[in-house]
PDB file of C-alpha atoms and ligand atoms in Angstrom:
ATOM      1  CA  MET A 105       0.000   0.000   0.000  1.00  0.00           C
ATOM      2  CA  THR A 106       1.340   3.414  -0.845  1.00  0.00           C
ATOM      3  CA  LEU A 107       0.535   6.394   1.229  1.00  0.00           C
ATOM      4  CA  LYS A 108      -0.252   9.421  -0.841  1.00  0.00           C
ATOM      5  CA  ARG A 109       0.679  12.591   0.889  1.00  0.00           C
ATOM      6  CA  GLU A 110      -1.418  15.512  -0.187  1.00  0.00           C
ATOM      7  CA  LYS A 111       0.218  18.859   0.138  1.00  0.00           C
ATOM      8  CA  VAL A 112      -1.963  21.240   2.080  1.00  0.00           C
ATOM      9  CA  ARG A 113      -1.815  24.679   0.564  1.00  0.00           C
ATOM     10  CA  LYS A 114      -2.102  27.593   2.879  1.00  0.00           C
ATOM     11  CA  ASP A 115      -3.281  31.143   2.954  1.00  0.00           C
ATOM     12  CA  THR A 116      -0.634  33.095   4.843  1.00  0.00           C
ATOM     13  CA  LEU A 117      -0.199  36.693   6.025  1.00  0.00           C
ATOM     14  CA  LYS A 118       2.118  37.168   3.081  1.00  0.00           C
ATOM     15  CA  HIS A 119      -0.655  36.181   0.665  1.00  0.00           C
ATOM     16  CA  GLN A 120      -3.064  38.491   2.471  1.00  0.00           C
ATOM     17  CA  GLY A 121      -0.602  41.356   2.178  1.00  0.00           C
ATOM     18  CA  LYS A 122      -0.258  40.755  -1.550  1.00  0.00           C
ATOM     19  CA  ARG A 123      -4.032  40.846  -1.898  1.00  0.00           C
ATOM     20  CA  GLN A 124      -4.185  44.260  -0.202  1.00  0.00           C
ATOM     21  CA  GLN A 125      -1.704  45.436  -2.835  1.00  0.00           C
ATOM     22  CA  LEU A 126      -3.697  43.870  -5.648  1.00  0.00           C
ATOM     23  CA  ALA A 127      -6.869  45.605  -4.443  1.00  0.00           C
ATOM     24  CA  LYS A 128      -4.952  48.921  -4.530  1.00  0.00           C
ATOM     25  CA  VAL A 129      -3.786  48.282  -8.087  1.00  0.00           C
ATOM     26  CA  VAL A 130      -7.339  47.460  -9.190  1.00  0.00           C
ATOM     27  CA  GLU A 131      -8.670  50.540  -7.395  1.00  0.00           C
ATOM     28  CA  GLY A 132      -5.994  52.640  -9.119  1.00  0.00           C
ATOM     29  CA  LYS A 133      -7.358  51.446 -12.468  1.00  0.00           C
ATOM     30  CA  GLY A 134     -10.749  52.957 -11.623  1.00  0.00           C
ATOM     31  CA  ILE A 135     -12.753  50.403  -9.621  1.00  0.00           C
ATOM     32  CA  LYS A 136     -14.742  52.194  -6.910  1.00  0.00           C
ATOM     33  CA  ASP A 137     -17.106  49.544  -5.532  1.00  0.00           C
ATOM     34  CA  GLU A 138     -15.894  48.950  -1.968  1.00  0.00           C
ATOM     35  CA  LYS A 139     -17.534  45.537  -1.756  1.00  0.00           C
ATOM     36  CA  VAL A 140     -15.715  44.361  -4.876  1.00  0.00           C
ATOM     37  CA  LEU A 141     -12.385  45.661  -3.526  1.00  0.00           C
ATOM     38  CA  GLU A 142     -13.042  43.984  -0.166  1.00  0.00           C
ATOM     39  CA  ALA A 143     -13.733  40.692  -1.957  1.00  0.00           C
ATOM     40  CA  ILE A 144     -10.398  40.931  -3.793  1.00  0.00           C
ATOM     41  CA  LYS A 145      -8.711  41.310  -0.394  1.00  0.00           C
ATOM     42  CA  LYS A 146     -10.513  38.211   0.868  1.00  0.00           C
ATOM     43  CA  ILE A 147     -10.447  35.620  -1.943  1.00  0.00           C
ATOM     44  CA  PRO A 148      -7.259  33.489  -1.879  1.00  0.00           C
ATOM     45  CA  ARG A 149      -6.620  33.741  -5.636  1.00  0.00           C
ATOM     46  CA  HIS A 150      -3.381  31.722  -5.395  1.00  0.00           C
ATOM     47  CA  LEU A 151      -5.411  28.641  -4.457  1.00  0.00           C
ATOM     48  CA  PHE A 152      -7.374  28.950  -7.720  1.00  0.00           C
ATOM     49  CA  MET A 153      -4.158  28.351  -9.664  1.00  0.00           C
ATOM     50  CA  ASP A 154      -1.632  25.548  -9.849  1.00  0.00           C
ATOM     51  CA  SER A 155       0.832  25.794  -6.941  1.00  0.00           C
ATOM     52  CA  SER A 156       3.823  26.144  -9.277  1.00  0.00           C
ATOM     53  CA  PHE A 157       2.406  29.428 -10.567  1.00  0.00           C
ATOM     54  CA  GLU A 158       1.618  30.940  -7.199  1.00  0.00           C
ATOM     55  CA  ASP A 159       3.969  33.865  -7.828  1.00  0.00           C
ATOM     56  CA  HIS A 160       1.618  35.098 -10.536  1.00  0.00           C
ATOM     57  CA  ALA A 161      -1.533  34.964  -8.427  1.00  0.00           C
ATOM     58  CA  TYR A 162      -1.474  38.511  -7.118  1.00  0.00           C
ATOM     59  CA  GLN A 163      -0.422  40.266 -10.277  1.00  0.00           C
ATOM     60  CA  ASP A 164      -3.228  41.936 -12.155  1.00  0.00           C
ATOM     61  CA  LYS A 165      -3.233  39.609 -15.129  1.00  0.00           C
ATOM     62  CA  ALA A 166      -5.056  36.629 -16.567  1.00  0.00           C
ATOM     63  CA  PHE A 167      -3.332  33.252 -16.249  1.00  0.00           C
ATOM     64  CA  PRO A 168      -3.687  29.793 -17.858  1.00  0.00           C
ATOM     65  CA  ILE A 169      -5.470  27.121 -15.789  1.00  0.00           C
ATOM     66  CA  ALA A 170      -6.564  23.577 -16.695  1.00  0.00           C
ATOM     67  CA  ALA A 171      -8.127  22.552 -20.027  1.00  0.00           C
ATOM     68  CA  ASP A 172      -6.636  25.468 -22.021  1.00  0.00           C
ATOM     69  CA  GLN A 173      -8.717  27.974 -20.120  1.00  0.00           C
ATOM     70  CA  THR A 174      -7.778  31.063 -18.149  1.00  0.00           C
ATOM     71  CA  ILE A 175      -8.511  32.623 -14.804  1.00  0.00           C
ATOM     72  CA  SER A 176      -9.642  36.139 -15.710  1.00  0.00           C
ATOM     73  CA  GLN A 177      -7.598  39.212 -14.856  1.00  0.00           C
ATOM     74  CA  PRO A 178      -8.620  40.610 -11.434  1.00  0.00           C
ATOM     75  CA  TYR A 179      -9.353  44.038 -12.969  1.00  0.00           C
ATOM     76  CA  THR A 180     -11.666  42.428 -15.532  1.00  0.00           C
ATOM     77  CA  VAL A 181     -13.513  40.470 -12.822  1.00  0.00           C
ATOM     78  CA  ALA A 182     -13.828  43.654 -10.761  1.00  0.00           C
ATOM     79  CA  PHE A 183     -14.994  45.744 -13.724  1.00  0.00           C
ATOM     80  CA  GLN A 184     -17.643  43.253 -14.811  1.00  0.00           C
ATOM     81  CA  THR A 185     -18.848  42.763 -11.246  1.00  0.00           C
ATOM     82  CA  GLU A 186     -19.048  46.523 -10.646  1.00  0.00           C
ATOM     83  CA  VAL A 187     -21.156  47.005 -13.792  1.00  0.00           C
ATOM     84  CA  LEU A 188     -23.379  44.088 -12.724  1.00  0.00           C
ATOM     85  CA  GLN A 189     -24.338  45.870  -9.434  1.00  0.00           C
ATOM     86  CA  VAL A 190     -25.048  42.742  -7.382  1.00  0.00           C
ATOM     87  CA  LYS A 191     -27.203  43.123  -4.284  1.00  0.00           C
ATOM     88  CA  LYS A 192     -27.261  40.665  -1.416  1.00  0.00           C
ATOM     89  CA  GLY A 193     -29.754  37.882  -2.148  1.00  0.00           C
ATOM     90  CA  ASP A 194     -29.791  38.453  -5.932  1.00  0.00           C
ATOM     91  CA  SER A 195     -29.962  35.315  -8.031  1.00  0.00           C
ATOM     92  CA  VAL A 196     -27.036  35.475 -10.421  1.00  0.00           C
ATOM     93  CA  LEU A 197     -26.333  33.251 -13.398  1.00  0.00           C
ATOM     94  CA  GLU A 198     -22.695  32.986 -14.446  1.00  0.00           C
ATOM     95  CA  ILE A 199     -21.660  31.495 -17.787  1.00  0.00           C
ATOM     96  CA  GLY A 200     -18.151  29.979 -17.713  1.00  0.00           C
ATOM     97  CA  THR A 201     -17.323  28.801 -14.183  1.00  0.00           C
ATOM     98  CA  GLY A 202     -13.666  28.206 -15.106  1.00  0.00           C
ATOM     99  CA  SER A 203     -11.447  28.437 -12.031  1.00  0.00           C
ATOM    100  CA  GLY A 204     -14.381  29.568  -9.883  1.00  0.00           C
ATOM    101  CA  TYR A 205     -12.770  32.910  -8.990  1.00  0.00           C
ATOM    102  CA  GLN A 206     -15.661  34.983 -10.346  1.00  0.00           C
ATOM    103  CA  THR A 207     -18.075  32.549  -8.674  1.00  0.00           C
ATOM    104  CA  ALA A 208     -16.300  33.197  -5.361  1.00  0.00           C
ATOM    105  CA  MET A 209     -16.554  36.961  -5.946  1.00  0.00           C
ATOM    106  CA  LEU A 210     -20.326  36.658  -6.448  1.00  0.00           C
ATOM    107  CA  CYS A 211     -20.612  34.494  -3.298  1.00  0.00           C
ATOM    108  CA  GLU A 212     -18.683  37.141  -1.334  1.00  0.00           C
ATOM    109  CA  LEU A 213     -21.281  39.708  -2.454  1.00  0.00           C
ATOM    110  CA  GLY A 214     -24.036  37.563  -0.973  1.00  0.00           C
ATOM    111  CA  ALA A 215     -25.558  36.402  -4.266  1.00  0.00           C
ATOM    112  CA  LYS A 216     -27.302  33.102  -4.893  1.00  0.00           C
ATOM    113  CA  VAL A 217     -24.977  31.881  -7.600  1.00  0.00           C
ATOM    114  CA  TYR A 218     -25.788  29.548 -10.480  1.00  0.00           C
ATOM    115  CA  SER A 219     -22.894  28.830 -12.806  1.00  0.00           C
ATOM    116  CA  ILE A 220     -22.411  26.773 -15.970  1.00  0.00           C
ATOM    117  CA  GLU A 221     -19.184  25.245 -17.331  1.00  0.00           C
ATOM    118  CA  ARG A 222     -18.867  23.234 -20.553  1.00  0.00           C
ATOM    119  CA  GLN A 223     -15.474  21.623 -19.859  1.00  0.00           C
ATOM    120  CA  GLN A 224     -16.107  18.546 -17.782  1.00  0.00           C
ATOM    121  CA  GLU A 225     -12.633  18.379 -16.261  1.00  0.00           C
ATOM    122  CA  LEU A 226     -12.853  21.975 -15.058  1.00  0.00           C
ATOM    123  CA  PHE A 227     -16.442  21.582 -13.910  1.00  0.00           C
ATOM    124  CA  LYS A 228     -15.523  18.656 -11.644  1.00  0.00           C
ATOM    125  CA  LYS A 229     -12.327  20.186 -10.345  1.00  0.00           C
ATOM    126  CA  THR A 230     -13.854  23.583  -9.547  1.00  0.00           C
ATOM    127  CA  LYS A 231     -16.968  22.124  -7.952  1.00  0.00           C
ATOM    128  CA  LEU A 232     -14.829  20.146  -5.510  1.00  0.00           C
ATOM    129  CA  PHE A 233     -12.425  23.014  -4.919  1.00  0.00           C
ATOM    130  CA  LEU A 234     -15.054  25.674  -4.162  1.00  0.00           C
ATOM    131  CA  SER A 235     -16.717  23.523  -1.536  1.00  0.00           C
ATOM    132  CA  LYS A 236     -13.303  22.670  -0.079  1.00  0.00           C
ATOM    133  CA  ILE A 237     -12.485  26.325   0.531  1.00  0.00           C
ATOM    134  CA  GLY A 238     -15.968  27.081   1.834  1.00  0.00           C
ATOM    135  CA  TYR A 239     -17.804  28.759  -1.052  1.00  0.00           C
ATOM    136  CA  ARG A 240     -21.380  27.613  -1.512  1.00  0.00           C
ATOM    137  CA  PRO A 241     -22.877  28.528  -4.863  1.00  0.00           C
ATOM    138  CA  ARG A 242     -26.539  27.446  -5.210  1.00  0.00           C
ATOM    139  CA  TYR A 243     -25.909  25.300  -8.256  1.00  0.00           C
ATOM    140  CA  LEU A 244     -22.953  24.417 -10.478  1.00  0.00           C
ATOM    141  CA  ALA A 245     -24.027  22.974 -13.812  1.00  0.00           C
ATOM    142  CA  PHE A 246     -22.098  21.049 -16.436  1.00  0.00           C
ATOM    143  CA  GLY A 247     -23.551  22.135 -19.753  1.00  0.00           C
ATOM    144  CA  ASP A 248     -23.884  24.692 -22.504  1.00  0.00           C
ATOM    145  CA  GLY A 249     -24.037  28.283 -21.348  1.00  0.00           C
ATOM    146  CA  TYR A 250     -25.689  29.434 -24.599  1.00  0.00           C
ATOM    147  CA  LYS A 251     -28.872  27.840 -23.307  1.00  0.00           C
ATOM    148  CA  GLY A 252     -28.736  29.328 -19.802  1.00  0.00           C
ATOM    149  CA  LEU A 253     -30.597  27.515 -17.019  1.00  0.00           C
ATOM    150  CA  PRO A 254     -34.323  27.718 -17.885  1.00  0.00           C
ATOM    151  CA  ASP A 255     -35.286  25.605 -14.853  1.00  0.00           C
ATOM    152  CA  TYR A 256     -33.870  28.216 -12.468  1.00  0.00           C
ATOM    153  CA  ALA A 257     -34.816  31.360 -14.441  1.00  0.00           C
ATOM    154  CA  PRO A 258     -35.531  34.252 -14.221  1.00  0.00           C
ATOM    155  CA  PHE A 259     -32.337  35.758 -12.786  1.00  0.00           C
ATOM    156  CA  ASP A 260     -31.691  39.198 -11.295  1.00  0.00           C
ATOM    157  CA  ARG A 261     -28.269  39.278 -12.886  1.00  0.00           C
ATOM    158  CA  ILE A 262     -26.440  37.375 -15.639  1.00  0.00           C
ATOM    159  CA  ILE A 263     -22.681  37.517 -16.191  1.00  0.00           C
ATOM    160  CA  VAL A 264     -20.931  35.918 -19.168  1.00  0.00           C
ATOM    161  CA  THR A 265     -17.207  35.356 -18.575  1.00  0.00           C
ATOM    162  CA  ALA A 266     -16.198  34.186 -22.069  1.00  0.00           C
ATOM    163  CA  GLY A 267     -16.176  36.158 -25.323  1.00  0.00           C
ATOM    164  CA  ALA A 268     -19.555  35.761 -27.027  1.00  0.00           C
ATOM    165  CA  PRO A 269     -19.597  36.098 -30.842  1.00  0.00           C
ATOM    166  CA  PHE A 270     -23.252  37.141 -30.487  1.00  0.00           C
ATOM    167  CA  VAL A 271     -25.718  37.676 -27.633  1.00  0.00           C
ATOM    168  CA  PRO A 272     -27.509  34.379 -26.884  1.00  0.00           C
ATOM    169  CA  LYS A 273     -31.298  34.950 -26.978  1.00  0.00           C
ATOM    170  CA  PRO A 274     -32.087  32.432 -24.174  1.00  0.00           C
ATOM    171  CA  LEU A 275     -29.935  34.494 -21.787  1.00  0.00           C
ATOM    172  CA  LEU A 276     -31.854  37.705 -22.505  1.00  0.00           C
ATOM    173  CA  SER A 277     -35.141  35.884 -22.004  1.00  0.00           C
ATOM    174  CA  GLN A 278     -33.960  34.447 -18.647  1.00  0.00           C
ATOM    175  CA  LEU A 279     -33.328  37.932 -17.229  1.00  0.00           C
ATOM    176  CA  LYS A 280     -35.890  39.469 -14.864  1.00  0.00           C
ATOM    177  CA  VAL A 281     -37.527  42.756 -15.788  1.00  0.00           C
ATOM    178  CA  GLY A 282     -35.315  45.272 -13.977  1.00  0.00           C
ATOM    179  CA  GLY A 283     -32.366  42.863 -14.254  1.00  0.00           C
ATOM    180  CA  ARG A 284     -28.882  43.416 -15.654  1.00  0.00           C
ATOM    181  CA  MET A 285     -26.727  41.253 -17.903  1.00  0.00           C
ATOM    182  CA  VAL A 286     -23.042  41.924 -18.540  1.00  0.00           C
ATOM    183  CA  ILE A 287     -21.495  40.173 -21.523  1.00  0.00           C
ATOM    184  CA  PRO A 288     -18.299  40.663 -23.545  1.00  0.00           C
ATOM    185  CA  VAL A 289     -19.424  40.632 -27.184  1.00  0.00           C
ATOM    186  CA  GLY A 290     -17.123  40.076 -30.157  1.00  0.00           C
ATOM    187  CA  LYS A 291     -14.868  37.552 -31.876  1.00  0.00           C
ATOM    188  CA  ASP A 292     -11.173  38.428 -31.407  1.00  0.00           C
ATOM    189  CA  LEU A 293     -11.714  41.434 -29.199  1.00  0.00           C
ATOM    190  CA  GLN A 294     -14.835  41.939 -27.120  1.00  0.00           C
ATOM    191  CA  VAL A 295     -16.808  45.031 -26.170  1.00  0.00           C
ATOM    192  CA  MET A 296     -18.073  44.813 -22.597  1.00  0.00           C
ATOM    193  CA  THR A 297     -21.818  45.247 -22.973  1.00  0.00           C
ATOM    194  CA  LEU A 298     -24.568  45.837 -20.417  1.00  0.00           C
ATOM    195  CA  PHE A 299     -28.194  44.951 -21.104  1.00  0.00           C
ATOM    196  CA  GLU A 300     -30.829  46.311 -18.713  1.00  0.00           C
ATOM    197  CA  ARG A 301     -34.240  44.758 -19.084  1.00  0.00           C
ATOM    198  CA  LYS A 302     -36.781  47.590 -18.970  1.00  0.00           C
ATOM    199  CA  SER A 303     -39.900  45.533 -19.739  1.00  0.00           C
ATOM    200  CA  GLU A 304     -40.901  42.190 -21.258  1.00  0.00           C
ATOM    201  CA  THR A 305     -39.878  43.503 -24.670  1.00  0.00           C
ATOM    202  CA  GLU A 306     -37.404  46.348 -24.078  1.00  0.00           C
ATOM    203  CA  PHE A 307     -33.689  46.182 -23.312  1.00  0.00           C
ATOM    204  CA  GLU A 308     -31.358  49.130 -22.892  1.00  0.00           C
ATOM    205  CA  LYS A 309     -27.841  48.526 -24.147  1.00  0.00           C
ATOM    206  CA  THR A 310     -24.692  50.287 -22.886  1.00  0.00           C
ATOM    207  CA  GLU A 311     -21.208  49.616 -24.261  1.00  0.00           C
ATOM    208  CA  PHE A 312     -17.973  49.922 -22.292  1.00  0.00           C
ATOM    209  CA  GLY A 313     -14.338  49.367 -23.297  1.00  0.00           C
ATOM    210  CA  ASN A 314     -12.611  46.492 -25.075  1.00  0.00           C
ATOM    211  CA  PHE A 315     -11.543  43.292 -23.329  1.00  0.00           C
ATOM    212  CA  ARG A 316     -10.063  39.985 -24.450  1.00  0.00           C
ATOM    213  CA  PHE A 317     -11.607  36.707 -23.255  1.00  0.00           C
ATOM    214  CA  VAL A 318     -11.321  33.060 -24.259  1.00  0.00           C
ATOM    215  CA  PRO A 319     -14.225  32.260 -26.613  1.00  0.00           C
ATOM    216  CA  LEU A 320     -17.709  31.216 -25.556  1.00  0.00           C
ATOM    217  CA  LEU A 321     -17.812  27.952 -27.490  1.00  0.00           C
ATOM    218  CA  GLU A 322     -20.845  26.583 -29.249  1.00  0.00           C
ATOM    219  CA  ASP A 323     -21.511  22.894 -28.882  1.00  0.00           C
ATOM    220  CA  LYS A 324     -21.949  21.125 -32.163  1.00  0.00           C
ATOM    221  CA  ASN A 325     -24.508  18.591 -30.931  1.00  0.00           C
TER     222      ASN A 325
HETATM  223  N1  SAH B  50     -15.192  32.936 -14.639  1.00  0.00           N
HETATM  224  C1  SAH B  50     -13.935  32.274 -14.929  1.00  0.00           C
HETATM  225  C2  SAH B  50     -13.421  32.628 -16.306  1.00  0.00           C
HETATM  226  C3  SAH B  50     -12.982  31.421 -17.032  1.00  0.00           C
HETATM  227  S1  SAH B  50     -12.622  31.598 -18.736  1.00  0.00           S
HETATM  228  C4  SAH B  50     -12.920  32.560 -13.851  1.00  0.00           C
HETATM  229  O1  SAH B  50     -13.158  33.420 -13.004  1.00  0.00           O
HETATM  230  O2  SAH B  50     -11.887  31.895 -13.817  1.00  0.00           O
HETATM  231  C5  SAH B  50     -14.169  31.183 -19.488  1.00  0.00           C
HETATM  232  C6  SAH B  50     -14.770  29.827 -19.196  1.00  0.00           C
HETATM  233  O3  SAH B  50     -15.933  29.688 -20.021  1.00  0.00           O
HETATM  234  C7  SAH B  50     -13.890  28.625 -19.529  1.00  0.00           C
HETATM  235  O4  SAH B  50     -13.760  27.821 -18.397  1.00  0.00           O
HETATM  236  C8  SAH B  50     -14.646  27.908 -20.650  1.00  0.00           C
HETATM  237  O5  SAH B  50     -14.506  26.490 -20.610  1.00  0.00           O
HETATM  238  C9  SAH B  50     -16.069  28.334 -20.399  1.00  0.00           C
HETATM  239  N2  SAH B  50     -16.971  28.232 -21.544  1.00  0.00           N
HETATM  240  C10 SAH B  50     -16.697  28.470 -22.852  1.00  0.00           C
HETATM  241  N3  SAH B  50     -17.789  28.267 -23.607  1.00  0.00           N
HETATM  242  C11 SAH B  50     -18.798  27.883 -22.752  1.00  0.00           C
HETATM  243  C12 SAH B  50     -20.162  27.527 -22.930  1.00  0.00           C
HETATM  244  N4  SAH B  50     -20.744  27.499 -24.126  1.00  0.00           N
HETATM  245  N5  SAH B  50     -20.878  27.196 -21.831  1.00  0.00           N
HETATM  246  C13 SAH B  50     -20.320  27.206 -20.585  1.00  0.00           C
HETATM  247  N6  SAH B  50     -19.021  27.537 -20.370  1.00  0.00           N
HETATM  248  C14 SAH B  50     -18.271  27.874 -21.431  1.00  0.00           C
END
């Protein structure tokens, strides 16, 4: 019998100090929402990445994770979350669970989080990891984000964390009247776009700056 020793990764004062710095950097780039900045100070981003890349965790940049995907840049997560304007108790649908960092941010803001991931390996890994470090999203789904989660709709907020070549209709229809959806739209480069649902039939659209995300992939089946 072989004994497998699992390395326990820690969150130290040094990590916490680096997070304070990171929050300052993000604030310096224009993020004002105190709750978002507080969440950056709290979430142990280094644990969302492979231990060999820990040095990169508290720099304000995106980084590769499993299955050819990336953990989004902290500024991007903060920007999208600020535009989303999450209130405690809001039901929020996230498309693209990935590392779970954005999911953790939404949990920190007191949202009931529903998140979809299409890569099975990542879905399994992140589901286990989030519960291990104490985050409790309402529901993590393995599936196609283009379809949303009709069984749990409507949502107060929807956040898409992959570059969408077009705006998926099911997502707009799963938004509550008075709700907000933030989605990066475009092929190579994406325009951060906010949709506010004004009535059953009316949406107000606001465009922000350019961002670069991994693509929101369409399933062929
Ligand atoms: N929110 C993540 C960002 C991950 S990158 C984080 O904070 O780390 C975008 C993620 O979207 C990837 O994990 C990718 O696999 C996933 N994705 C791409 N197309 C998708 C689709 N159609 N449905 C659900 N997830 C999708």
